[in-house]
Coordinates of C-alpha atoms and ligand atoms in Angstrom, one line a residue:
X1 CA 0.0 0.0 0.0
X2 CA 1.2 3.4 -1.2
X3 CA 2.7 5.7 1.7
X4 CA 0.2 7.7 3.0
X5 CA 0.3 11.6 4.5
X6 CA -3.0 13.0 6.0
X7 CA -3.9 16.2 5.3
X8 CA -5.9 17.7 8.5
X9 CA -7.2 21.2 8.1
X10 CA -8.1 22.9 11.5
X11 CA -9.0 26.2 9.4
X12 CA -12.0 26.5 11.2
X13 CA -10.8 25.6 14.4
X14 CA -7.1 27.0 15.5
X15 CA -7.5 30.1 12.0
X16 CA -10.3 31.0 13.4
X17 CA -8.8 31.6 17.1
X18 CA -7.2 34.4 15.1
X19 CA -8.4 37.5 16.3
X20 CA -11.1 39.4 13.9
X21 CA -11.0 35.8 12.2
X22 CA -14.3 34.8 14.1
X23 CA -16.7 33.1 11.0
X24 CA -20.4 32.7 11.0
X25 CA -21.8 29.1 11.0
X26 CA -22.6 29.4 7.3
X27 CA -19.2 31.2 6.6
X28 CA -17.7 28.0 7.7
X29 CA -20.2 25.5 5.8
X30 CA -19.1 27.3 2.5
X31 CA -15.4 26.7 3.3
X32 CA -15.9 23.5 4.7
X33 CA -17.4 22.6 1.1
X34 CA -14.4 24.0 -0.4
X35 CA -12.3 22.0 1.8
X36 CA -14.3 18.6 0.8
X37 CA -13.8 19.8 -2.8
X38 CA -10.1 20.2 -2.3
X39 CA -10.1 16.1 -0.9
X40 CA -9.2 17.4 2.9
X41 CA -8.9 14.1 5.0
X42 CA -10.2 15.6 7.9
X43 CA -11.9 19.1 8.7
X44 CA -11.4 20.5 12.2
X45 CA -14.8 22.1 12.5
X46 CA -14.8 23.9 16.1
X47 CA -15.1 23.4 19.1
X48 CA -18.1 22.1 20.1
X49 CA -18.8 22.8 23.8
X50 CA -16.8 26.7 23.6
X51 CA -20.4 28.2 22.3
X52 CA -23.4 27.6 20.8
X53 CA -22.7 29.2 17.7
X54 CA -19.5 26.6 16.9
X55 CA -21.6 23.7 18.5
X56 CA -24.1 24.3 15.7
X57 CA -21.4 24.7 13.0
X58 CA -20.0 22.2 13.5
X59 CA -23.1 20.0 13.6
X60 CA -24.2 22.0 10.6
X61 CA -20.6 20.7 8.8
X62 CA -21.3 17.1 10.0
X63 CA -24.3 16.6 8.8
X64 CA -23.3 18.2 5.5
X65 CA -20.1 17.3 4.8
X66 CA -19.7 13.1 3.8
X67 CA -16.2 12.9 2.1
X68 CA -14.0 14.2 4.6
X69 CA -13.9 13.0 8.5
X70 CA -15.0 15.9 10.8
X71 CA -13.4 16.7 13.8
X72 CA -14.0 18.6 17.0
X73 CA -12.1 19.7 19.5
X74 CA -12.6 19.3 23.2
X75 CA -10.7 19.8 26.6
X76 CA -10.2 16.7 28.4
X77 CA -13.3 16.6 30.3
X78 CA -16.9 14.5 30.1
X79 CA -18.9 17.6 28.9
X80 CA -16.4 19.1 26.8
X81 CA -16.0 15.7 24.9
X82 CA -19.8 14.6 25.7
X83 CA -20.4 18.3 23.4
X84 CA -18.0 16.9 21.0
X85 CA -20.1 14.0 20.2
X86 CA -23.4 15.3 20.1
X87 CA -22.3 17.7 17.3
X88 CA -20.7 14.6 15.3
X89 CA -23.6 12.5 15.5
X90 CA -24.6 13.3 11.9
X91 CA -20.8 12.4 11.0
X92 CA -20.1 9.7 7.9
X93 CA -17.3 9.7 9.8
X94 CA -16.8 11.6 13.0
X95 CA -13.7 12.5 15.2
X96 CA -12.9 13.3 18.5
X97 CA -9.7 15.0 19.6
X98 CA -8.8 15.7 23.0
X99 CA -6.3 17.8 24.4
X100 CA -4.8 18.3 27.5
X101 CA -1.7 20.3 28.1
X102 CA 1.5 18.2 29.6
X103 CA 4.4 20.6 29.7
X104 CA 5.9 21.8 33.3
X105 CA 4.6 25.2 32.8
X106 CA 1.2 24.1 31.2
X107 CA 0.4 22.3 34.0
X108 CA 1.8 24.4 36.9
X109 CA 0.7 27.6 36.0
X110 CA -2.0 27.5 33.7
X111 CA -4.0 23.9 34.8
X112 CA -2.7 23.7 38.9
X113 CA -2.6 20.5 38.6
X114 CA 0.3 17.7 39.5
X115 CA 1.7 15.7 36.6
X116 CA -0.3 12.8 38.3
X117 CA -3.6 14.3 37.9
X118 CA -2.6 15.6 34.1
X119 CA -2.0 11.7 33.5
X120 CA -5.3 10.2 34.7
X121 CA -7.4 13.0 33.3
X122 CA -5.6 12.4 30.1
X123 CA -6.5 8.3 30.4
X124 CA -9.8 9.1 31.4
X125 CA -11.0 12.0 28.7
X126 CA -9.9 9.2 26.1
X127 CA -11.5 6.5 27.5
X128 CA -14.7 8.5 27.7
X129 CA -14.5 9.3 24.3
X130 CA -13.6 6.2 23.0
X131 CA -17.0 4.9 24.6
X132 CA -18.9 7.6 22.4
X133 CA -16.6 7.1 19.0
X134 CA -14.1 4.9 17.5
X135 CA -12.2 7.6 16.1
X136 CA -10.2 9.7 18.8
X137 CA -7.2 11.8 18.6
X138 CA -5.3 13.0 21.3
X139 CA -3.1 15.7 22.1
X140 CA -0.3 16.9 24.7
X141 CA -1.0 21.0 24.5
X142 CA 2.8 22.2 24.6
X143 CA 3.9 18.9 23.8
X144 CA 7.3 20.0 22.5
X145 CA 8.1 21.7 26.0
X146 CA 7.1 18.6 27.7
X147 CA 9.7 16.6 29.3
X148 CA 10.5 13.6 27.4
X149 CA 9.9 10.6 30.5
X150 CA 6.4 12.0 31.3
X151 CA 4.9 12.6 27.5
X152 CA 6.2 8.8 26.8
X153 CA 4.2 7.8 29.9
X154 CA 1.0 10.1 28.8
X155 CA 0.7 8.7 25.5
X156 CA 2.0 5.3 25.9
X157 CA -1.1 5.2 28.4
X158 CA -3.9 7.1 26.0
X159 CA -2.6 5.1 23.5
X160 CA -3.4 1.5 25.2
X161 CA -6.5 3.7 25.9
X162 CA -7.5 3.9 22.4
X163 CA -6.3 6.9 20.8
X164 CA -5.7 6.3 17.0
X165 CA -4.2 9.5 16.5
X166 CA -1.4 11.3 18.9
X167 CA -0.6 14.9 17.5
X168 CA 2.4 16.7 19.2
X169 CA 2.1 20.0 19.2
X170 CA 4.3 23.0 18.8
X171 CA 1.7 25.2 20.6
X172 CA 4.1 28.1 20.5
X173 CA 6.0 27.7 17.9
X174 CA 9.4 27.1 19.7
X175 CA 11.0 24.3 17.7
X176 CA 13.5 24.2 14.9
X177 CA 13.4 21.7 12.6
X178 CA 15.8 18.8 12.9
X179 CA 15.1 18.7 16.6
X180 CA 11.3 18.9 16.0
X181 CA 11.8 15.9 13.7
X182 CA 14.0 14.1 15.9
X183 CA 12.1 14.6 19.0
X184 CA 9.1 12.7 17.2
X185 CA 10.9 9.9 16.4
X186 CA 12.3 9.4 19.6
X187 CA 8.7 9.4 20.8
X188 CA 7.8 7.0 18.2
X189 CA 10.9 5.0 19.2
X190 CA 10.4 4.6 22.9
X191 CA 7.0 4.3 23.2
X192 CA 6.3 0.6 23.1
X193 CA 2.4 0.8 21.3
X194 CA 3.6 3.6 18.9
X195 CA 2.6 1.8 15.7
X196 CA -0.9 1.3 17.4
X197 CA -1.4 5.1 16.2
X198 CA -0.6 7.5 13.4
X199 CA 1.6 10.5 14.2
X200 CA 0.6 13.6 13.9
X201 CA 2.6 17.3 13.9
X202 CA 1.1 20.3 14.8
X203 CA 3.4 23.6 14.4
X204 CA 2.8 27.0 14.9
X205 CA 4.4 29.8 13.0
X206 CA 6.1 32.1 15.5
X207 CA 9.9 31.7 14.4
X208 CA 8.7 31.4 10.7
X209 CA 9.3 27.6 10.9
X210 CA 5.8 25.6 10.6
X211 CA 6.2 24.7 7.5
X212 CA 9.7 23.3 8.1
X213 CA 9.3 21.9 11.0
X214 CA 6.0 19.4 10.1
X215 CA 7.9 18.5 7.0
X216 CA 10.7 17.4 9.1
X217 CA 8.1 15.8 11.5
X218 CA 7.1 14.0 8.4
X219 CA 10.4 12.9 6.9
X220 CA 12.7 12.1 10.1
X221 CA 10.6 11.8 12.7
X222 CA 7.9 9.2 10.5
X223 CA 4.5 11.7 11.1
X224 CA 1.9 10.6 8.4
X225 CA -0.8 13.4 9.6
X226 CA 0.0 17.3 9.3
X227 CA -1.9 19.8 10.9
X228 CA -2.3 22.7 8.5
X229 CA -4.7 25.8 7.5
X230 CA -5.4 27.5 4.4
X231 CA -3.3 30.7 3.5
X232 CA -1.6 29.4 7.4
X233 CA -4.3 31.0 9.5
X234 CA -3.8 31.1 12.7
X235 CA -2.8 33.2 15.9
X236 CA -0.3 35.0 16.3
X237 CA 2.1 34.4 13.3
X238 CA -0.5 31.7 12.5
X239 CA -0.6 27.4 11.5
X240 CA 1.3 25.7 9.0
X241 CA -0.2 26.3 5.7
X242 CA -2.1 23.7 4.0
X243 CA -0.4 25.1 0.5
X244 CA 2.9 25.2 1.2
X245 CA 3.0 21.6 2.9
X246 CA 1.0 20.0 0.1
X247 CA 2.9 21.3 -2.8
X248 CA 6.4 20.8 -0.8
X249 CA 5.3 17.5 -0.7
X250 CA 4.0 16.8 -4.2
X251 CA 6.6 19.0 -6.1
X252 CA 9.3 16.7 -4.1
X253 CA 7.9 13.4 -4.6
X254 CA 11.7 12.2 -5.4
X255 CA 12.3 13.1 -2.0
X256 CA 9.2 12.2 0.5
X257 CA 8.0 9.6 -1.4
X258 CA 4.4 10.0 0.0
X259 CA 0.9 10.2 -1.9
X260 CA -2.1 12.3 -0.7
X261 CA -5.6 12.9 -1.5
X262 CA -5.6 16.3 -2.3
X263 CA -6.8 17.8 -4.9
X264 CA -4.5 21.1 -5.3
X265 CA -6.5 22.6 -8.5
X266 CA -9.3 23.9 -5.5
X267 CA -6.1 25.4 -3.2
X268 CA -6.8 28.9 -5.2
X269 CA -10.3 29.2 -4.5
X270 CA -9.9 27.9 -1.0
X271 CA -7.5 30.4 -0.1
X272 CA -9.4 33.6 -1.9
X273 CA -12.6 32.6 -0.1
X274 CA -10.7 32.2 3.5
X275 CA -9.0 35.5 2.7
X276 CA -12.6 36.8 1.7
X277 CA -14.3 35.4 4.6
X278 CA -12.0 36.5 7.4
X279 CA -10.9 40.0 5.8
X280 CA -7.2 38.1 6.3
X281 CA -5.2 39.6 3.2
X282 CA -3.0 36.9 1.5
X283 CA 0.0 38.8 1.0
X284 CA 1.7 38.8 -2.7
X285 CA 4.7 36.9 -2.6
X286 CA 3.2 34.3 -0.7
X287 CA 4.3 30.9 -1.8
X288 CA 1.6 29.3 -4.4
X289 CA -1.2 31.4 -3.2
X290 CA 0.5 35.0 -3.1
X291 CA -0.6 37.1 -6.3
X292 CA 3.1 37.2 -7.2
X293 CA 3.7 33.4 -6.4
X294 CA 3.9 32.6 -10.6
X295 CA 4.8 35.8 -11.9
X296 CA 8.6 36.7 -13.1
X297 CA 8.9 40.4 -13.4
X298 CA 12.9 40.0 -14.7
X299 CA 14.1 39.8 -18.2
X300 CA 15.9 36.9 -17.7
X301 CA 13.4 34.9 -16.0
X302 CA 10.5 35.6 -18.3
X303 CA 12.9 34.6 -21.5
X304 CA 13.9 32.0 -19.8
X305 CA 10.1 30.7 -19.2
X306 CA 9.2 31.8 -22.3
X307 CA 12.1 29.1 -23.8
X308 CA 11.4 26.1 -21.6
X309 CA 9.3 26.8 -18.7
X310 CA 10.9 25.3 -16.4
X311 CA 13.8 27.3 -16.1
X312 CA 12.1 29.0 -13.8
X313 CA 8.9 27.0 -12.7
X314 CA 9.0 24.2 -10.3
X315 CA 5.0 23.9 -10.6
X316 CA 2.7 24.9 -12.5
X317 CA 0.3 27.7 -11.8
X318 CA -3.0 25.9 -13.2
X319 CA -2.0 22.8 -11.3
X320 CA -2.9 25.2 -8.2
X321 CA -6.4 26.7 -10.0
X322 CA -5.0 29.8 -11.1
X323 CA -7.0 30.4 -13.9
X324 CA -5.1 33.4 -15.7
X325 CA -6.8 36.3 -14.5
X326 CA -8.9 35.0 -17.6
X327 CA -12.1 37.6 -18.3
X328 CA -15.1 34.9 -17.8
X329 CA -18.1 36.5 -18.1
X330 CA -19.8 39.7 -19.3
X331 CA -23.3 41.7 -19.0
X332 CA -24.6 39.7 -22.0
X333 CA -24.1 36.0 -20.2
X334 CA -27.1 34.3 -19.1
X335 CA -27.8 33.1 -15.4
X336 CA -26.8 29.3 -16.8
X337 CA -23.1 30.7 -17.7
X338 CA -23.5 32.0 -14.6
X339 CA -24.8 28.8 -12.7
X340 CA -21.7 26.8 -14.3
X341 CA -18.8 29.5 -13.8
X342 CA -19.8 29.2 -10.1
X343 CA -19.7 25.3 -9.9
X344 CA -16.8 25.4 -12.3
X345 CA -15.0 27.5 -9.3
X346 CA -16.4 25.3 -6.7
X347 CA -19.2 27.7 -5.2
X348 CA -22.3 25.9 -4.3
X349 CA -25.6 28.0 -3.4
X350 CA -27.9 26.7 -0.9
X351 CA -31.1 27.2 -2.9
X352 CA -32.5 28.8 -6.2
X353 CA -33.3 31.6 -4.5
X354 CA -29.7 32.6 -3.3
X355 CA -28.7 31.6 -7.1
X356 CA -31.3 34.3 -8.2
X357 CA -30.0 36.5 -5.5
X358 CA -26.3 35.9 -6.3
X359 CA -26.7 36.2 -10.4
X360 CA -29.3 39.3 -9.8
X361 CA -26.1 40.9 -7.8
X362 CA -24.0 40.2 -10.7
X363 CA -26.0 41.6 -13.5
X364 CA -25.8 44.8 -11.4
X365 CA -21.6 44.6 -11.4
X366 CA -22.0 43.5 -15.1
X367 CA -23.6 47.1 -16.0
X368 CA -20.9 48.6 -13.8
X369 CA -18.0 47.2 -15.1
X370 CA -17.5 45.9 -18.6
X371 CA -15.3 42.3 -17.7
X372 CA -16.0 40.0 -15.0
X373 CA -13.2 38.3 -13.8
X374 CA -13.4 35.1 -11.2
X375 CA -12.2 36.9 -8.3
X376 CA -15.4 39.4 -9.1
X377 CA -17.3 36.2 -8.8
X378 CA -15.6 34.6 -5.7
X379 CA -16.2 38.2 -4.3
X380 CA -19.8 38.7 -5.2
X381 CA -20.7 35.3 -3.4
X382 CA -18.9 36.5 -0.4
X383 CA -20.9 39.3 -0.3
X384 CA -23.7 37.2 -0.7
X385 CA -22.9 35.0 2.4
X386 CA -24.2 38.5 4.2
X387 CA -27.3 37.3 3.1
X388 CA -29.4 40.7 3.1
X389 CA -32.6 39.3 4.8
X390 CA -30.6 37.1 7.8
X391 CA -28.5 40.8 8.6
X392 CA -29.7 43.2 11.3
X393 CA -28.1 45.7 8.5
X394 CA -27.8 46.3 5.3
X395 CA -26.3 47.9 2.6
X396 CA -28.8 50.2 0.2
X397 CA -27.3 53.1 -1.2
X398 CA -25.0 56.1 -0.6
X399 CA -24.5 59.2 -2.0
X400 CA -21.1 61.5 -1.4
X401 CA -19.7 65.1 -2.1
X402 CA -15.6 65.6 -1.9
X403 CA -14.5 68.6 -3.6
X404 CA -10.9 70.3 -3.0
X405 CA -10.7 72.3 -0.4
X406 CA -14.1 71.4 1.3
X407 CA -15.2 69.1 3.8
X408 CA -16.8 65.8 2.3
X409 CA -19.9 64.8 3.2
X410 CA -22.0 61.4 3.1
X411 CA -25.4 60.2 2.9
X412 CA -25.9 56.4 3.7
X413 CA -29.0 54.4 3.4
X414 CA -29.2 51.3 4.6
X415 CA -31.6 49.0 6.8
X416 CA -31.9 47.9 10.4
X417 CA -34.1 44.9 10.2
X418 CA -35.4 45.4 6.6
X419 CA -36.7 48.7 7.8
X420 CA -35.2 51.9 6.0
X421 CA -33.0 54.7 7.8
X422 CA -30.9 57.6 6.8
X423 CA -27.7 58.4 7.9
X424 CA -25.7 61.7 7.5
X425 CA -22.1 62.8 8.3
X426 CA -19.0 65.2 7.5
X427 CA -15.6 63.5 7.5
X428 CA -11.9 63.8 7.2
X429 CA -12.2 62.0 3.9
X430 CA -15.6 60.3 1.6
X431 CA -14.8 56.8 3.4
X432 CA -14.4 58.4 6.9
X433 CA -17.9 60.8 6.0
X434 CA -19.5 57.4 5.3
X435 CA -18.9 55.3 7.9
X436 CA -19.9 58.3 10.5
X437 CA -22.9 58.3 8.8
X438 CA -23.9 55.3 9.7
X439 CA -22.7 55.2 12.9
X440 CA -24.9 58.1 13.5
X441 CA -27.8 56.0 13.4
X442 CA -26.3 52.7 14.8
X443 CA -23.9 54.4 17.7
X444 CA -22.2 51.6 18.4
X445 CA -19.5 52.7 19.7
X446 CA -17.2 50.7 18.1
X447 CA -13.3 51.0 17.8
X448 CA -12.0 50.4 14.3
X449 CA -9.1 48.7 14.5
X450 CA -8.0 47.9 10.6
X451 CA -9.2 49.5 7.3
X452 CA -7.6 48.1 4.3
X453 CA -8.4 48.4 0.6
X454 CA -7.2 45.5 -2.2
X455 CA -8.0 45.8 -5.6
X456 CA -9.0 42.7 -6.6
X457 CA -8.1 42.0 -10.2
X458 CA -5.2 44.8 -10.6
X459 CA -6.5 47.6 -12.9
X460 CA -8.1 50.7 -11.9
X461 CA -11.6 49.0 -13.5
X462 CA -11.3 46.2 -10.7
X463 CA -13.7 46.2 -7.7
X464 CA -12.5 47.4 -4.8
X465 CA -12.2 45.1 -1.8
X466 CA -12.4 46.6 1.9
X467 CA -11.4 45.2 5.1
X468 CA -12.7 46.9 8.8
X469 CA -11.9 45.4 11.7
X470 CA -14.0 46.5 14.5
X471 CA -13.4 46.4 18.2
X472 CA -16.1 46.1 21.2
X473 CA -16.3 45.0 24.6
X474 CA -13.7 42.5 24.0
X475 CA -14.6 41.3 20.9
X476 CA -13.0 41.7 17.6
X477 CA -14.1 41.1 14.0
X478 CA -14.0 41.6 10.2
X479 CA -16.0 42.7 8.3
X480 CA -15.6 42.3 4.2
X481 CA -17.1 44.3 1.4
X482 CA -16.3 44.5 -2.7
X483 CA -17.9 46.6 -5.4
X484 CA -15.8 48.6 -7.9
X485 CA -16.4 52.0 -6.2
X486 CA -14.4 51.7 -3.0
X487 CA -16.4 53.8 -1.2
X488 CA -19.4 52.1 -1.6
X489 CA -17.1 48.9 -0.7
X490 CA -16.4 50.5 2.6
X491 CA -19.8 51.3 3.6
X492 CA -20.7 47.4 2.6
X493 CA -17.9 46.5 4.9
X494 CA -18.1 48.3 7.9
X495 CA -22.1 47.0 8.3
X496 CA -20.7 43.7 7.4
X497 CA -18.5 44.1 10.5
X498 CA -21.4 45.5 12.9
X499 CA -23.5 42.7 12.0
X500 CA -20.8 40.0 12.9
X501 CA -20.3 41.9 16.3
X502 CA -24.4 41.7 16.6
X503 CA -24.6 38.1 15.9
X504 CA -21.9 37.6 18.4
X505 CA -22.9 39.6 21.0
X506 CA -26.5 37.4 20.6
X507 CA -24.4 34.4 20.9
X508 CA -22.9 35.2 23.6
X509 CA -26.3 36.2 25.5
X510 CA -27.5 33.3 24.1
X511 CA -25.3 31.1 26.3
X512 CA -26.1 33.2 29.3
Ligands
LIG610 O1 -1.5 24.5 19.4 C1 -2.1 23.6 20.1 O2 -1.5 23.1 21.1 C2 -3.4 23.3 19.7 C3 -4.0 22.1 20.4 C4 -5.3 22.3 21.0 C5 -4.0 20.9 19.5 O3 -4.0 23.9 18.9
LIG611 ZN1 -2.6 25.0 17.6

């Protein structure tokens, strides 16, 4: 049997710990599709028992989702992992994975509790969960701090227990990596069931290493799962990046010699619609997903690519679903040219009526702007995931006067519950006039902690895509909004953003 390397994306689950990154339950269905397109082994959902809103997303994904193994997450407790299991139950295939953190300052400082107690809960949590499903996964938090004796004694025992999976985590992105490989194969060498579960790695990107190190988890230290998100969401410096480990692996067969079940013509779309979603820019010269990733600006390189292409290509741009920037459709197509671009890029609508909506939305940008390209159309369903009649707000029209030397001013109309209001402001610019007027009506008081503008297919005639990260009473999120006049793009964004704070500030009343 070929030699196999699991692709595990916890996108949903550690990306969206990332601040502002917070997604709404059908945010993540949408990307969870993409994921199943792209041949994902297993989708980390959520985290079933931290709120209601990621209990029912992930249930939502599980009952949805039948080609790819969904996962939850859970602390090593009986309600966390009960949670877990409720969610799942709609699972083709369901997985639990439990964590507990084993490293000296873990367990002193954050837990209080003895290495003793850390084992047995440990035992326990996966013996629970191994009563409730066959497929459980567990994992030292901090692993790679952990002393060596005890973490051989914790998984040794969870894995007699019934764990299938052990993942060893990097939680803060600490290791370089030849030790990081070595230091799983010493596990996998001293622990006497090891080859009763696959191996698992689990970096974080703090030293710019997560890529690195789970390939060298992979190739020394004999991993076959990597833990990975698209465009490497994540805290802080964020995850390992699902791209960058699956086209390391694939461009150098010759050299890990493994196969996978990815599909890498979806990685494109998967990483503009995470980027859309979360408002998380991918910047250019990122490797295979980065606008710049394929494009040689030199002399030399683009006669060279031009002779034999690779000179200077070690994959191919449409192996990865860049499509060319190609112009795909125009105000004359018809709503089935429409219907098949959109499968054709992996976007599936719920229901005829959010096709109408959707193709009604892009007869309007047709009239606006002469060539559609597929990023237009990847953005105009993004928009359309702020479904207009779900939203406490939204977007209607806006009017604005800048003129040299004067003050601009802004007229926003938009609704609050499908009911009509006006809003009315000055500002130090048309975007900052527009986005006073309509927090003149909604005062919420909100901080704005990001505004960003990307043009999203390069020429002046390209929408406009905004960014606004808001701030309030602790929470944080993006909002996202594209339409080729920027200002209009703001004004879509910054409601997009106060209705993500509204929806979770009802989720979090919700839980009481
Ligand atoms: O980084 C980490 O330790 C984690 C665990 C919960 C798996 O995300
Ligand atoms: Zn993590």
């Amino acid at each position: 049997m070929a030699d196999k390397l699991i692709i595990f994306d916890t996108t949903l689950r550690d990306g969206e710990q990332s601040p502002g990154a917070s997604m709404t339950r059908d945010e993540k269905l949408r990307i969870a599709r993409q994921l199943e397109r792209l041949r994902v082994d297993v989708i980390e959902a959520g985290f079933a028992a931290s709120s209601n809103g990621d209990f029912e997303a992930v249930q939502a994904i599980a009952n949805t989702i039948k080609d790819s193994t969904i996962c939850s997450l859970s602390r090593a407790n009986d309600r966390d992992i009960s949670r877990a299991a409720e969610a799942l139950k709609g699972a083709n295939s369901g997985r639990i994975h439990t964590f507990i953190a084993t490293s000296p300052l873990h367990m002193e400082k954050k837990l209080r509790m003895t290495p003793d107690q850390v084992f047995e809960q440990a035992k326990q949590s996966v013996r629970f969960a191994r009563n409730l499903v066959a497929d459980v996964e567990f994992s030292p938090e901090d692993g790679y701090r952990s002393d060596m004796d005890f973490l051989c004694k914790v998984l040794e025992a969870v894995i007699a227990e019934g764990a299938s999976t052990i993942n060893v985590p990097d939680t803060v992105g600490y290791a370089v990596p030849e030790l990081y490989g070595q230091f799983i194969k010493t596990l996998r060498e001293r622990i006497p069931n090891s080859d009763k579960a696959i191996w698992s790695v689990h970096c974080h990107n703090d030293l710019g290493m997560a890529v690195a190190n789970s390939l060298a988890g992979v190739k020394l230290g004999g991993a076959r799962q990597v833990e990975c998100t698209i465009n490497g969401l994540g805290e802080r410096a964020g995850n390992c990046s699902l791209e960058e480990i699956v086209m390391a692996v694939k461009t150098r067969k010759d050299y890990f010699g493994l196969e996978m079940n990815i599909d890498p013509i979806h990685i494109v779309a998967a990483s503009r619609m995470v980027s859309q979603t979360t408002g998380f820019v991918v910047q250019p010269n990122k490797a295979v997903v980065g606008a710049n990733a394929f494009a040689h600006a030199s002399g030399i390189h683009q006669d060279g690519v031009l002779k034999a292409r690779d000179t200077y290509e070690i994959m191919r741009a449409e192996d990865v679903g860049w499509s060319a920037n190609k112009i795909v459709l125009g105000k004359l197509s018809g709503r089935n040219a429409f219907k098949q671009r959109m499968q054709e890029l992996g976007v599936v609508l719920e229901s005829e009526s959010e096709l109408n909506a959707a193709f009604a939305r892009f007869k309007e940008l047709a009239d606006r702007k002469s060539e559609i390209f597929d990023e237009d159309i990847l953005a105009l369903v993004s928009d359309e995931s702020v479904s207009q009649d779900k939203e406490q707000y939204a977007y209607v029209s806006l009017s604005q006067h800048s003129e040299t030397g004067e003050r601009p001013q802004a007229s926003v109309v938009f609704t609050i519950q499908g009911k009509e209001v006006h809003g009315k402001s000055d500002g130090n610019g048309p975007v900052d006039a527009s986005l006073k007027a309509i927090e003149s009506i909604v005062e919420s008081g909100a901080e704005m902690v990001l505004y960003s503008v990307n043009a999203i297919s390069g020429s002046t005639e390209s929408q406009g895509e905004v960014t606004v990260r808001l701030q309030n009473s602790g929470r944080v999120v993006n909002g996202v909004g594209s339409d080729p006049d920027i200002i209009v793009a703001s004004a879509k964004a910054y409601l997009s953003a106060l209705n993500k704070l509204q929806s979770k500030a009802d989720r979090v009343a919700a839980q009481g």
